PDB file of C-alpha atoms in Angstrom:
ATOM      1  CA  THR I   1     -61.220  -3.948 -16.919  1.00 49.00           C
ATOM      2  CA  GLU I   2     -62.586  -6.038 -14.104  1.00 49.00           C
ATOM      3  CA  ALA I   3     -63.659  -4.327 -10.936  1.00 51.00           C
ATOM      4  CA  THR I   4     -63.195  -5.942  -7.564  1.00 52.00           C
ATOM      5  CA  ALA I   5     -66.267  -6.976  -5.609  1.00 50.00           C
ATOM      6  CA  PRO I   6     -67.653  -4.375  -3.199  1.00 51.00           C
ATOM      7  CA  ALA I   7     -66.516  -4.667   0.402  1.00 50.00           C
ATOM      8  CA  ALA I   8     -69.988  -5.830   1.484  1.00 48.00           C
ATOM      9  CA  LEU I   9     -69.583  -9.046  -0.528  1.00 50.00           C
ATOM     10  CA  VAL I  10     -66.234  -9.989   1.012  1.00 50.00           C
ATOM     11  CA  GLU I  11     -66.429 -12.649   3.726  1.00 53.00           C
ATOM     12  CA  PRO I  12     -63.580 -13.548   6.079  1.00 54.00           C
ATOM     13  CA  VAL I  13     -62.354 -17.122   5.819  1.00 55.00           C
ATOM     14  CA  ALA I  14     -61.179 -19.002   8.890  1.00 56.00           C
ATOM     15  CA  GLU I  15     -57.582 -20.147   8.570  1.00 54.00           C
ATOM     16  CA  PRO I  16     -55.833 -22.961  10.478  1.00 56.00           C
ATOM     17  CA  ALA I  17     -53.843 -21.879  13.529  1.00 57.00           C
ATOM     18  CA  GLY I  18     -50.468 -20.267  12.776  1.00 56.00           C
ATOM     19  CA  THR I  19     -51.531 -18.765   9.448  1.00 53.00           C
ATOM     20  CA  THR I  20     -52.905 -15.347   8.675  1.00 53.00           C
ATOM     21  CA  ALA I  21     -56.483 -14.855   7.629  1.00 51.00           C
ATOM     22  CA  THR I  22     -57.231 -13.410   4.193  1.00 53.00           C
ATOM     23  CA  ALA I  23     -60.427 -12.022   2.812  1.00 52.00           C
ATOM     24  CA  MET I  24     -61.933 -14.016  -0.057  1.00 52.00           C
ATOM     25  CA  PRO I  25     -64.467 -12.509  -2.425  1.00 54.00           C
ATOM     26  CA  HIS I  26     -68.046 -13.688  -2.257  1.00 53.00           C
ATOM     27  CA  PRO I  27     -68.793 -16.315  -4.909  1.00 54.00           C
ATOM     28  CA  ALA I  28     -71.003 -13.790  -6.740  1.00 52.00           C
ATOM     29  CA  PRO I  29     -70.146 -13.151 -10.429  1.00 53.00           C
ATOM     30  CA  ALA I  30     -67.460 -10.540 -11.089  1.00 53.00           C
ATOM     31  CA  LEU I  31     -68.715  -7.044 -11.812  1.00 54.00           C
ATOM     32  CA  ARG I  32     -67.609  -5.428 -15.051  1.00 57.00           C
ATOM     33  CA  SER I  33     -67.745  -1.744 -15.784  1.00 58.00           C
ATOM     34  CA  ALA I  34     -69.348  -0.624 -19.050  1.00 58.00           C
ATOM     35  CA  PRO I  35     -66.964   0.996 -21.550  1.00 60.00           C
ATOM     36  CA  VAL I  36     -66.981   4.770 -21.298  1.00 59.00           C
ATOM     37  CA  PRO I  37     -67.282   6.504 -24.699  1.00 57.00           C
ATOM     38  CA  SER I  38     -64.430   8.816 -25.597  1.00 58.00           C
ATOM     39  CA  PRO I  39     -65.308  12.517 -25.520  1.00 57.00           C
ATOM     40  CA  ALA I  40     -63.236  13.202 -28.665  1.00 56.00           C
ATOM     41  CA  PRO I  41     -65.925  12.340 -31.263  1.00 61.00           C
ATOM     42  CA  ALA I  42     -68.496  14.504 -29.503  1.00 59.00           C
ATOM     43  CA  ALA I  43     -66.021  17.388 -29.359  1.00 59.00           C
ATOM     44  CA  ALA I  44     -65.338  17.025 -33.092  1.00 58.00           C
ATOM     45  CA  VAL I  45     -69.054  17.154 -33.865  1.00 56.00           C
ATOM     46  CA  VAL I  46     -69.476  20.285 -31.745  1.00 56.00           C
ATOM     47  CA  ALA I  47     -66.452  21.914 -33.400  1.00 58.00           C
ATOM     48  CA  ALA I  48     -67.757  21.039 -36.873  1.00 57.00           C
ATOM     49  CA  ALA I  49     -71.174  22.455 -36.024  1.00 68.00           C
ATOM     50  CA  LYS I  50     -69.602  25.739 -34.933  1.00 84.00           C
ATOM     51  CA  GLU I  51     -67.581  26.089 -38.165  1.00 87.00           C
ATOM     52  CA  THR I  52     -69.033  28.808 -40.374  1.00 92.00           C
ATOM     53  CA  ALA I  53     -69.489  28.356 -44.096  1.00 91.00           C
ATOM     54  CA  ARG I  54     -66.606  30.763 -44.757  1.00 93.00           C
ATOM     55  CA  GLU I  55     -64.298  28.856 -42.371  1.00 93.00           C
ATOM     56  CA  ARG I  56     -65.281  25.572 -44.031  1.00 93.00           C
ATOM     57  CA  ARG I  57     -64.448  26.963 -47.513  1.00 94.00           C
ATOM     58  CA  LEU I  58     -61.092  28.254 -46.272  1.00 94.00           C
ATOM     59  CA  ARG I  59     -60.275  24.919 -44.587  1.00 94.00           C
ATOM     60  CA  GLU I  60     -61.238  22.971 -47.722  1.00 95.00           C
ATOM     61  CA  ALA I  61     -59.117  25.302 -49.892  1.00 95.00           C
ATOM     62  CA  ARG I  62     -56.113  24.752 -47.594  1.00 95.00           C
ATOM     63  CA  GLU I  63     -56.642  20.978 -47.760  1.00 95.00           C
ATOM     64  CA  ARG I  64     -56.866  21.071 -51.589  1.00 95.00           C
ATOM     65  CA  GLU I  65     -53.700  23.172 -51.827  1.00 95.00           C
ATOM     66  CA  SER I  66     -51.882  20.763 -49.534  1.00 94.00           C
ATOM     67  CA  LEU I  67     -52.964  17.750 -51.618  1.00 93.00           C
ATOM     68  CA  GLU I  68     -51.952  19.491 -54.869  1.00 93.00           C
ATOM     69  CA  ARG I  69     -48.566  20.474 -53.412  1.00 92.00           C
ATOM     70  CA  ASP I  70     -47.967  16.874 -52.299  1.00 90.00           C
ATOM     71  CA  ALA I  71     -48.975  15.573 -55.747  1.00 89.00           C
ATOM     72  CA  ARG I  72     -46.597  18.004 -57.507  1.00 86.00           C
ATOM     73  CA  ALA I  73     -43.764  16.983 -55.177  1.00 83.00           C
ATOM     74  CA  ALA I  74     -44.430  13.301 -55.905  1.00 82.00           C
ATOM     75  CA  VAL I  75     -44.297  13.918 -59.675  1.00 77.00           C
ATOM     76  CA  VAL I  76     -41.050  15.867 -59.387  1.00 69.00           C
ATOM     77  CA  ALA I  77     -39.519  13.095 -57.268  1.00 69.00           C
ATOM     78  CA  ALA I  78     -40.669  10.399 -59.719  1.00 67.00           C
ATOM     79  CA  VAL I  79     -39.328  12.105 -62.865  1.00 65.00           C
ATOM     80  CA  PRO I  80     -35.544  12.052 -63.059  1.00 69.00           C
ATOM     81  CA  SER I  81     -33.907  15.378 -63.744  1.00 87.00           C
ATOM     82  CA  THR I  82     -32.545  15.772 -67.268  1.00 89.00           C
ATOM     83  CA  GLY I  83     -29.804  17.743 -68.912  1.00 91.00           C
ATOM     84  CA  LYS I  84     -28.670  18.324 -72.483  1.00 93.00           C
ATOM     85  CA  VAL I  85     -25.561  17.300 -74.385  1.00 94.00           C
ATOM     86  CA  ARG I  86     -24.974  19.477 -77.423  1.00 95.00           C
ATOM     87  CA  ILE I  87     -22.936  17.534 -79.988  1.00 95.00           C
ATOM     88  CA  ALA I  88     -20.933  18.699 -82.987  1.00 94.00           C
ATOM     89  CA  ILE I  89     -19.354  15.872 -85.016  1.00 93.00           C
ATOM     90  CA  SER I  90     -17.393  16.488 -88.211  1.00 92.00           C
ATOM     91  CA  PRO I  91     -17.782  15.298 -90.897  1.00 93.00           C
ATOM     92  CA  TRP I  92     -20.423  12.860 -89.501  1.00 92.00           C
ATOM     93  CA  GLY I  93     -20.825  10.059 -86.982  1.00 93.00           C
ATOM     94  CA  LEU I  94     -23.248   7.459 -85.673  1.00 94.00           C
ATOM     95  CA  VAL I  95     -23.911   8.244 -82.009  1.00 95.00           C
ATOM     96  CA  GLU I  96     -24.483   5.637 -79.293  1.00 95.00           C
ATOM     97  CA  VAL I  97     -25.396   6.500 -75.712  1.00 95.00           C
ATOM     98  CA  ASP I  98     -24.844   3.800 -73.080  1.00 95.00           C
ATOM     99  CA  GLY I  99     -24.723   1.165 -75.840  1.00 93.00           C
ATOM    100  CA  ALA I 100     -27.978   2.217 -77.552  1.00 94.00           C
ATOM    101  CA  ALA I 101     -28.059   3.881 -80.995  1.00 93.00           C
ATOM    102  CA  SER I 102     -29.211   7.506 -80.856  1.00 92.00           C
ATOM    103  CA  GLY I 103     -28.873   8.601 -84.498  1.00 93.00           C
ATOM    104  CA  ALA I 104     -26.467  10.224 -86.916  1.00 93.00           C
ATOM    105  CA  ALA I 105     -24.773  13.552 -86.308  1.00 90.00           C
ATOM    106  CA  PRO I 106     -25.468  15.725 -88.163  1.00 89.00           C
ATOM    107  CA  PRO I 107     -28.501  16.151 -88.314  1.00 90.00           C
ATOM    108  CA  LEU I 108     -28.502  15.109 -84.641  1.00 89.00           C
ATOM    109  CA  THR I 109     -27.168  18.076 -82.673  1.00 91.00           C
ATOM    110  CA  GLU I 110     -28.542  17.607 -79.176  1.00 93.00           C
ATOM    111  CA  LEU I 111     -29.264  14.767 -76.731  1.00 92.00           C
ATOM    112  CA  VAL I 112     -31.552  15.022 -73.711  1.00 93.00           C
ATOM    113  CA  LEU I 113     -30.273  12.586 -71.089  1.00 92.00           C
ATOM    114  CA  ALA I 114     -31.127  11.692 -67.506  1.00 90.00           C
ATOM    115  CA  GLU I 115     -28.912  13.232 -64.874  1.00 90.00           C
ATOM    116  CA  GLY I 116     -25.796  11.158 -64.225  1.00 91.00           C
ATOM    117  CA  ARG I 117     -22.819   9.628 -66.033  1.00 94.00           C
ATOM    118  CA  HIS I 118     -23.239   8.399 -69.614  1.00 95.00           C
ATOM    119  CA  ARG I 119     -20.894   6.668 -72.072  1.00 96.00           C
ATOM    120  CA  ILE I 120     -21.030   8.186 -75.580  1.00 95.00           C
ATOM    121  CA  VAL I 121     -19.431   6.464 -78.573  1.00 95.00           C
ATOM    122  CA  VAL I 122     -19.319   8.022 -82.064  1.00 95.00           C
ATOM    123  CA  ARG I 123     -18.445   5.853 -85.087  1.00 95.00           C
ATOM    124  CA  ASN I 124     -17.469   7.021 -88.580  1.00 94.00           C
ATOM    125  CA  GLY I 125     -16.891   4.264 -91.138  1.00 88.00           C
ATOM    126  CA  ASP I 126     -13.436   2.676 -90.788  1.00 87.00           C
ATOM    127  CA  SER I 127     -12.091   5.382 -88.454  1.00 89.00           C
ATOM    128  CA  THR I 128     -11.305   4.565 -84.855  1.00 93.00           C
ATOM    129  CA  PRO I 129     -14.462   5.187 -82.791  1.00 93.00           C
ATOM    130  CA  PHE I 130     -14.446   8.219 -80.510  1.00 94.00           C
ATOM    131  CA  SER I 131     -15.498   7.305 -76.972  1.00 94.00           C
ATOM    132  CA  THR I 132     -16.021   9.551 -73.976  1.00 95.00           C
ATOM    133  CA  THR I 133     -17.913   9.750 -70.695  1.00 95.00           C
ATOM    134  CA  VAL I 134     -20.066  12.769 -69.863  1.00 94.00           C
ATOM    135  CA  ASP I 135     -21.549  13.773 -66.524  1.00 93.00           C
ATOM    136  CA  VAL I 136     -25.010  15.221 -67.164  1.00 92.00           C
ATOM    137  CA  VAL I 137     -26.278  17.729 -64.614  1.00 89.00           C
ATOM    138  CA  GLY I 138     -30.021  18.389 -64.473  1.00 86.00           C
ATOM    139  CA  GLY I 139     -31.050  21.613 -66.208  1.00 87.00           C
ATOM    140  CA  GLU I 140     -27.586  22.241 -67.689  1.00 90.00           C
ATOM    141  CA  THR I 141     -26.107  21.839 -71.168  1.00 92.00           C
ATOM    142  CA  THR I 142     -22.774  20.137 -71.866  1.00 91.00           C
ATOM    143  CA  SER I 143     -20.976  20.422 -75.187  1.00 92.00           C
ATOM    144  CA  LEU I 144     -19.252  17.584 -77.013  1.00 93.00           C
ATOM    145  CA  ARG I 145     -17.173  18.291 -80.152  1.00 93.00           C
ATOM    146  CA  TYR I 146     -15.138  15.854 -82.206  1.00 94.00           C
ATOM    147  CA  LYS I 147     -13.580  15.912 -85.687  1.00 93.00           C
ATOM    148  CA  PHE I 148     -12.715  12.603 -87.329  1.00 92.00           C
ATOM    149  CA  PRO I 149      -9.389  12.596 -89.230  1.00 87.00           C
TER     150      PRO I 149
END
């Protein structure tokens, strides 16, 4: 910030009659104040110097635990929750989930699917395909049974 000139450097200026006189600063260069360092860094250094070795170990352990907890939460948020669909098809069937082949049942008896709604189609030779929609809930098992005629 710029500081105003000291009062000793201000000279009155004569004004024409009928106007008010104003003080004009002396034509000396403007004075600037030097930046004042913030006391915060010095306080942090003093606080760090007063920290005992035991307090430092405890603080570092708390920081590590916090970082690990945040990392675990990020992994859980990134991985979609899954659930199971237990299937029993008689005599047999080719299973498709959301349009993609998943295998033949039996031997296929269980699907692990992301949480949400899925379209399951089971085909058996010339028989009419069996089609259904299942809502998978994370951590739960849903059963699907069908017997072809």
